[in-house]
Amino acid sequence: LDRLSTSWTTNGTAAILLAFYIAVGKKQQVPIGKLRGTIQNDILKEYIARGTWIWPPDPSIRLIVDTIEFCAEHVPRYNAISVAGAHFRDAGCTAAQEMAFTLSDAVTYVDAVIERGRMTIDEFAPQVSFFFYTHNDFFEEIAKYRAGRRRWARLVKERWGAKNDSSCLFRTGCVAGGSTLQAPQAHNHNVGVAYQPMASELGGVQA
């Protein structure tokens, strides 16, 4: 496990899956600090866009904050959360709404960590990441990511007082837009899933 990075699209079970992963690492005699990857761990979008949650919002957010603190202290190469806009998009919102709802959820999580009083933004911001869908409106998607990057950097610096530039980075992954792909005329996807990654790249997405 010290030679790969593993991403989990898990939310209510994110802390459990991370614990399993750490246990397997220990069994393989891999130091916990060498484990790399991401757990989605974004419960708010489950309530809003998907309907697959386990616990009520308050204890869910508390568990997410616990996980963020644990990763920052013990698993520094693991992203403790990947705030996900993709599910908002497939539930029917626009590109602008996708970015707005995602940043709003991220603000809620970061506020909860800061309010607990154990960590500054610089101690955990590098382990906060994002996940989006890229759809077919080429220039709108580029603009979405560029606007998100600027807005997140300002939030981290001005709202939470980050001192390290690396804390302000908008660490983002994406996939081709799920609802843009249909079974009929499947060869059209060859074009769509070429333009969508191009827009993502020009918007500054990392993965």
Short mmCIF file of C-alpha atoms in Angstrom, two decimals, residues 4-205:
data_model
loop_
_atom_site.label_atom_id
_atom_site.label_comp_id
_atom_site.label_asym_id
_atom_site.label_seq_id
_atom_site.Cartn_x
_atom_site.Cartn_y
_atom_site.Cartn_z
CA LEU A 4 -0.25 3.33 -4.70
CA SER A 5 -2.86 5.98 -3.97
CA THR A 6 -6.40 4.73 -3.35
CA SER A 7 -9.56 6.82 -3.76
CA TRP A 8 -12.82 5.78 -2.10
CA THR A 9 -16.22 7.11 -3.15
CA THR A 10 -17.54 6.45 0.35
CA ASN A 11 -19.38 8.82 2.64
CA GLY A 12 -21.30 7.49 5.63
CA THR A 13 -18.81 4.61 5.83
CA ALA A 14 -15.70 6.71 5.06
CA ALA A 15 -14.17 6.59 8.55
CA ILE A 16 -14.77 2.82 8.69
CA LEU A 17 -13.13 2.20 5.30
CA LEU A 18 -10.17 4.37 6.30
CA ALA A 19 -9.77 2.34 9.51
CA PHE A 20 -9.84 -0.91 7.48
CA TYR A 21 -7.25 0.54 5.09
CA ILE A 22 -4.93 1.54 7.93
CA ALA A 23 -5.34 -1.93 9.46
CA VAL A 24 -4.30 -3.57 6.18
CA GLY A 25 -1.34 -1.20 5.99
CA LYS A 26 -0.25 -2.24 9.46
CA LYS A 27 -0.61 -5.90 8.45
CA GLN A 28 1.69 -5.19 5.49
CA GLN A 29 4.06 -3.31 7.82
CA VAL A 30 3.52 -0.05 5.92
CA PRO A 31 3.98 3.01 8.15
CA ILE A 32 0.71 4.91 8.49
CA GLY A 33 2.42 8.10 7.32
CA LYS A 34 3.14 6.52 3.93
CA LEU A 35 -0.49 5.68 3.09
CA ARG A 36 -1.85 7.82 0.24
CA GLY A 37 -5.32 8.34 -1.12
CA THR A 38 -8.68 10.05 -0.66
CA ILE A 39 -11.94 9.29 1.07
CA GLN A 40 -14.93 11.25 -0.21
CA ASN A 41 -16.37 11.64 3.30
CA ASP A 42 -18.89 14.32 2.18
CA ILE A 43 -22.18 13.59 3.91
CA LEU A 44 -24.02 16.86 3.23
CA LYS A 45 -24.33 16.22 -0.49
CA GLU A 46 -25.85 12.84 0.37
CA TYR A 47 -28.76 14.58 2.09
CA ILE A 48 -29.14 17.10 -0.72
CA ALA A 49 -28.57 15.10 -3.87
CA ARG A 50 -28.54 11.35 -3.27
CA GLY A 51 -30.44 10.20 -0.18
CA THR A 52 -27.86 7.66 1.02
CA TRP A 53 -26.84 8.57 4.54
CA ILE A 54 -26.49 6.68 7.81
CA TRP A 55 -26.67 9.20 10.68
CA PRO A 56 -28.27 12.64 11.15
CA PRO A 57 -26.30 15.73 10.00
CA ASP A 58 -24.81 16.84 13.32
CA PRO A 59 -23.18 13.53 14.34
CA SER A 60 -22.17 13.00 10.71
CA ILE A 61 -20.32 16.31 10.63
CA ARG A 62 -18.74 15.54 14.00
CA LEU A 63 -17.41 12.24 12.60
CA ILE A 64 -16.09 14.04 9.51
CA VAL A 65 -14.27 16.56 11.71
CA ASP A 66 -12.85 13.69 13.78
CA THR A 67 -11.57 12.08 10.57
CA ILE A 68 -10.05 15.32 9.25
CA GLU A 69 -8.20 15.85 12.54
CA PHE A 70 -7.02 12.23 12.65
CA CYS A 71 -5.68 12.34 9.08
CA ALA A 72 -3.91 15.66 9.64
CA GLU A 73 -2.17 14.25 12.71
CA HIS A 74 -1.50 10.64 11.69
CA VAL A 75 -2.05 10.14 7.92
CA PRO A 76 -0.67 13.35 6.39
CA ARG A 77 -0.62 12.04 2.80
CA TYR A 78 -4.30 11.00 2.85
CA ASN A 79 -7.03 13.43 1.76
CA ALA A 80 -9.53 13.35 4.61
CA ILE A 81 -12.38 14.71 2.49
CA SER A 82 -13.30 15.19 -1.15
CA VAL A 83 -16.19 17.65 -1.23
CA ALA A 84 -18.27 16.50 -4.19
CA GLY A 85 -20.23 18.64 -6.61
CA ALA A 86 -20.75 15.85 -9.14
CA HIS A 87 -23.84 14.54 -7.41
CA PHE A 88 -25.48 17.97 -7.39
CA ARG A 89 -24.91 18.17 -11.14
CA ASP A 90 -26.43 14.79 -11.89
CA ALA A 91 -29.37 15.71 -9.65
CA GLY A 92 -30.14 18.54 -12.09
CA CYS A 93 -28.34 21.72 -11.07
CA THR A 94 -26.38 24.07 -13.33
CA ALA A 95 -22.59 24.41 -13.47
CA ALA A 96 -22.70 27.56 -11.34
CA GLN A 97 -24.98 25.88 -8.78
CA GLU A 98 -22.69 22.83 -8.68
CA MET A 99 -19.73 25.00 -7.72
CA ALA A 100 -21.76 27.13 -5.28
CA PHE A 101 -23.29 24.17 -3.42
CA THR A 102 -19.92 22.40 -3.25
CA LEU A 103 -18.09 25.41 -1.83
CA SER A 104 -20.93 25.96 0.64
CA ASP A 105 -20.56 22.38 1.92
CA ALA A 106 -16.78 22.84 2.15
CA VAL A 107 -17.25 26.02 4.21
CA THR A 108 -19.50 24.09 6.61
CA TYR A 109 -16.88 21.38 7.14
CA VAL A 110 -13.95 23.77 7.54
CA ASP A 111 -15.94 26.01 9.90
CA ALA A 112 -16.71 22.93 12.02
CA VAL A 113 -13.01 22.03 12.25
CA ILE A 114 -11.98 25.60 13.07
CA GLU A 115 -14.76 26.00 15.67
CA ARG A 116 -13.52 22.94 17.53
CA GLY A 117 -10.36 24.92 18.23
CA ARG A 118 -7.73 22.19 17.91
CA MET A 119 -6.31 23.06 14.49
CA THR A 120 -5.58 26.04 12.29
CA ILE A 121 -6.53 26.05 8.62
CA ASP A 122 -2.90 25.51 7.59
CA GLU A 123 -2.74 22.25 9.53
CA PHE A 124 -5.46 20.49 7.53
CA ALA A 125 -6.27 22.48 4.37
CA PRO A 126 -3.78 20.50 2.23
CA GLN A 127 -5.91 17.39 2.87
CA VAL A 128 -9.17 18.97 1.66
CA SER A 129 -9.97 18.10 -1.96
CA PHE A 130 -12.90 18.44 -4.39
CA PHE A 131 -14.66 16.33 -7.00
CA PHE A 132 -16.83 17.48 -9.94
CA TYR A 133 -18.49 16.40 -13.17
CA THR A 134 -17.45 18.14 -16.36
CA HIS A 135 -20.29 18.57 -18.85
CA ASN A 136 -20.44 19.60 -22.51
CA ASP A 137 -20.57 23.41 -22.41
CA PHE A 138 -16.85 23.85 -23.06
CA PHE A 139 -16.26 27.46 -21.98
CA GLU A 140 -18.74 27.32 -19.09
CA GLU A 141 -16.90 24.34 -17.61
CA ILE A 142 -13.52 26.08 -17.92
CA ALA A 143 -15.00 29.16 -16.25
CA LYS A 144 -16.56 27.02 -13.48
CA TYR A 145 -13.23 25.58 -12.42
CA ARG A 146 -11.32 28.85 -12.71
CA ALA A 147 -13.96 30.66 -10.66
CA GLY A 148 -13.93 27.87 -8.06
CA ARG A 149 -10.16 28.07 -7.71
CA ARG A 150 -10.24 31.84 -7.17
CA ARG A 151 -13.15 31.71 -4.74
CA TRP A 152 -11.64 28.88 -2.66
CA ALA A 153 -8.27 30.66 -2.41
CA ARG A 154 -9.99 33.81 -1.16
CA LEU A 155 -12.07 31.89 1.37
CA VAL A 156 -9.06 30.07 2.78
CA LYS A 157 -6.99 33.23 3.06
CA GLU A 158 -9.63 35.79 4.07
CA ARG A 159 -12.19 33.76 6.04
CA TRP A 160 -9.83 31.40 7.89
CA GLY A 161 -6.55 33.36 7.77
CA ALA A 162 -4.29 30.85 6.03
CA LYS A 163 -0.63 31.83 6.05
CA ASN A 164 0.67 29.14 3.69
CA ASP A 165 0.00 29.49 -0.03
CA SER A 166 -0.30 25.70 -0.34
CA SER A 167 -3.37 25.83 1.92
CA CYS A 168 -5.16 27.88 -0.75
CA LEU A 169 -4.75 25.33 -3.55
CA PHE A 170 -7.99 24.01 -5.08
CA ARG A 171 -7.16 20.29 -5.19
CA THR A 172 -9.67 18.95 -7.67
CA GLY A 173 -10.52 15.77 -9.52
CA CYS A 174 -13.30 15.21 -12.02
CA VAL A 175 -14.90 12.69 -14.34
CA ALA A 176 -16.91 13.00 -17.55
CA GLY A 177 -20.44 14.18 -16.77
CA GLY A 178 -22.59 11.15 -15.95
CA SER A 179 -25.90 12.53 -17.17
CA THR A 180 -24.34 13.65 -20.49
CA LEU A 181 -23.79 10.00 -21.46
CA GLN A 182 -26.66 7.88 -22.79
CA ALA A 183 -26.95 4.39 -24.23
CA PRO A 184 -28.19 5.44 -27.74
CA GLN A 185 -25.53 6.60 -30.21
CA ALA A 186 -22.73 5.59 -27.86
CA HIS A 187 -20.03 6.59 -30.35
CA ASN A 188 -20.93 10.24 -29.67
CA HIS A 189 -19.29 9.73 -26.29
CA ASN A 190 -15.91 9.54 -28.01
CA VAL A 191 -16.32 13.25 -28.78
CA GLY A 192 -17.89 14.22 -25.46
CA VAL A 193 -15.31 12.51 -23.28
CA ALA A 194 -12.56 14.17 -25.31
CA TYR A 195 -13.91 17.71 -24.93
CA GLN A 196 -14.84 17.29 -21.28
CA PRO A 197 -11.29 16.42 -20.09
CA MET A 198 -9.92 19.22 -22.28
CA ALA A 199 -12.20 21.73 -20.56
CA SER A 200 -11.17 20.28 -17.19
CA GLU A 201 -7.49 20.63 -18.01
CA LEU A 202 -7.91 24.22 -19.17
CA GLY A 203 -9.87 24.95 -16.00
CA GLY A 204 -6.99 23.71 -13.82
CA VAL A 205 -8.24 20.32 -12.62
#
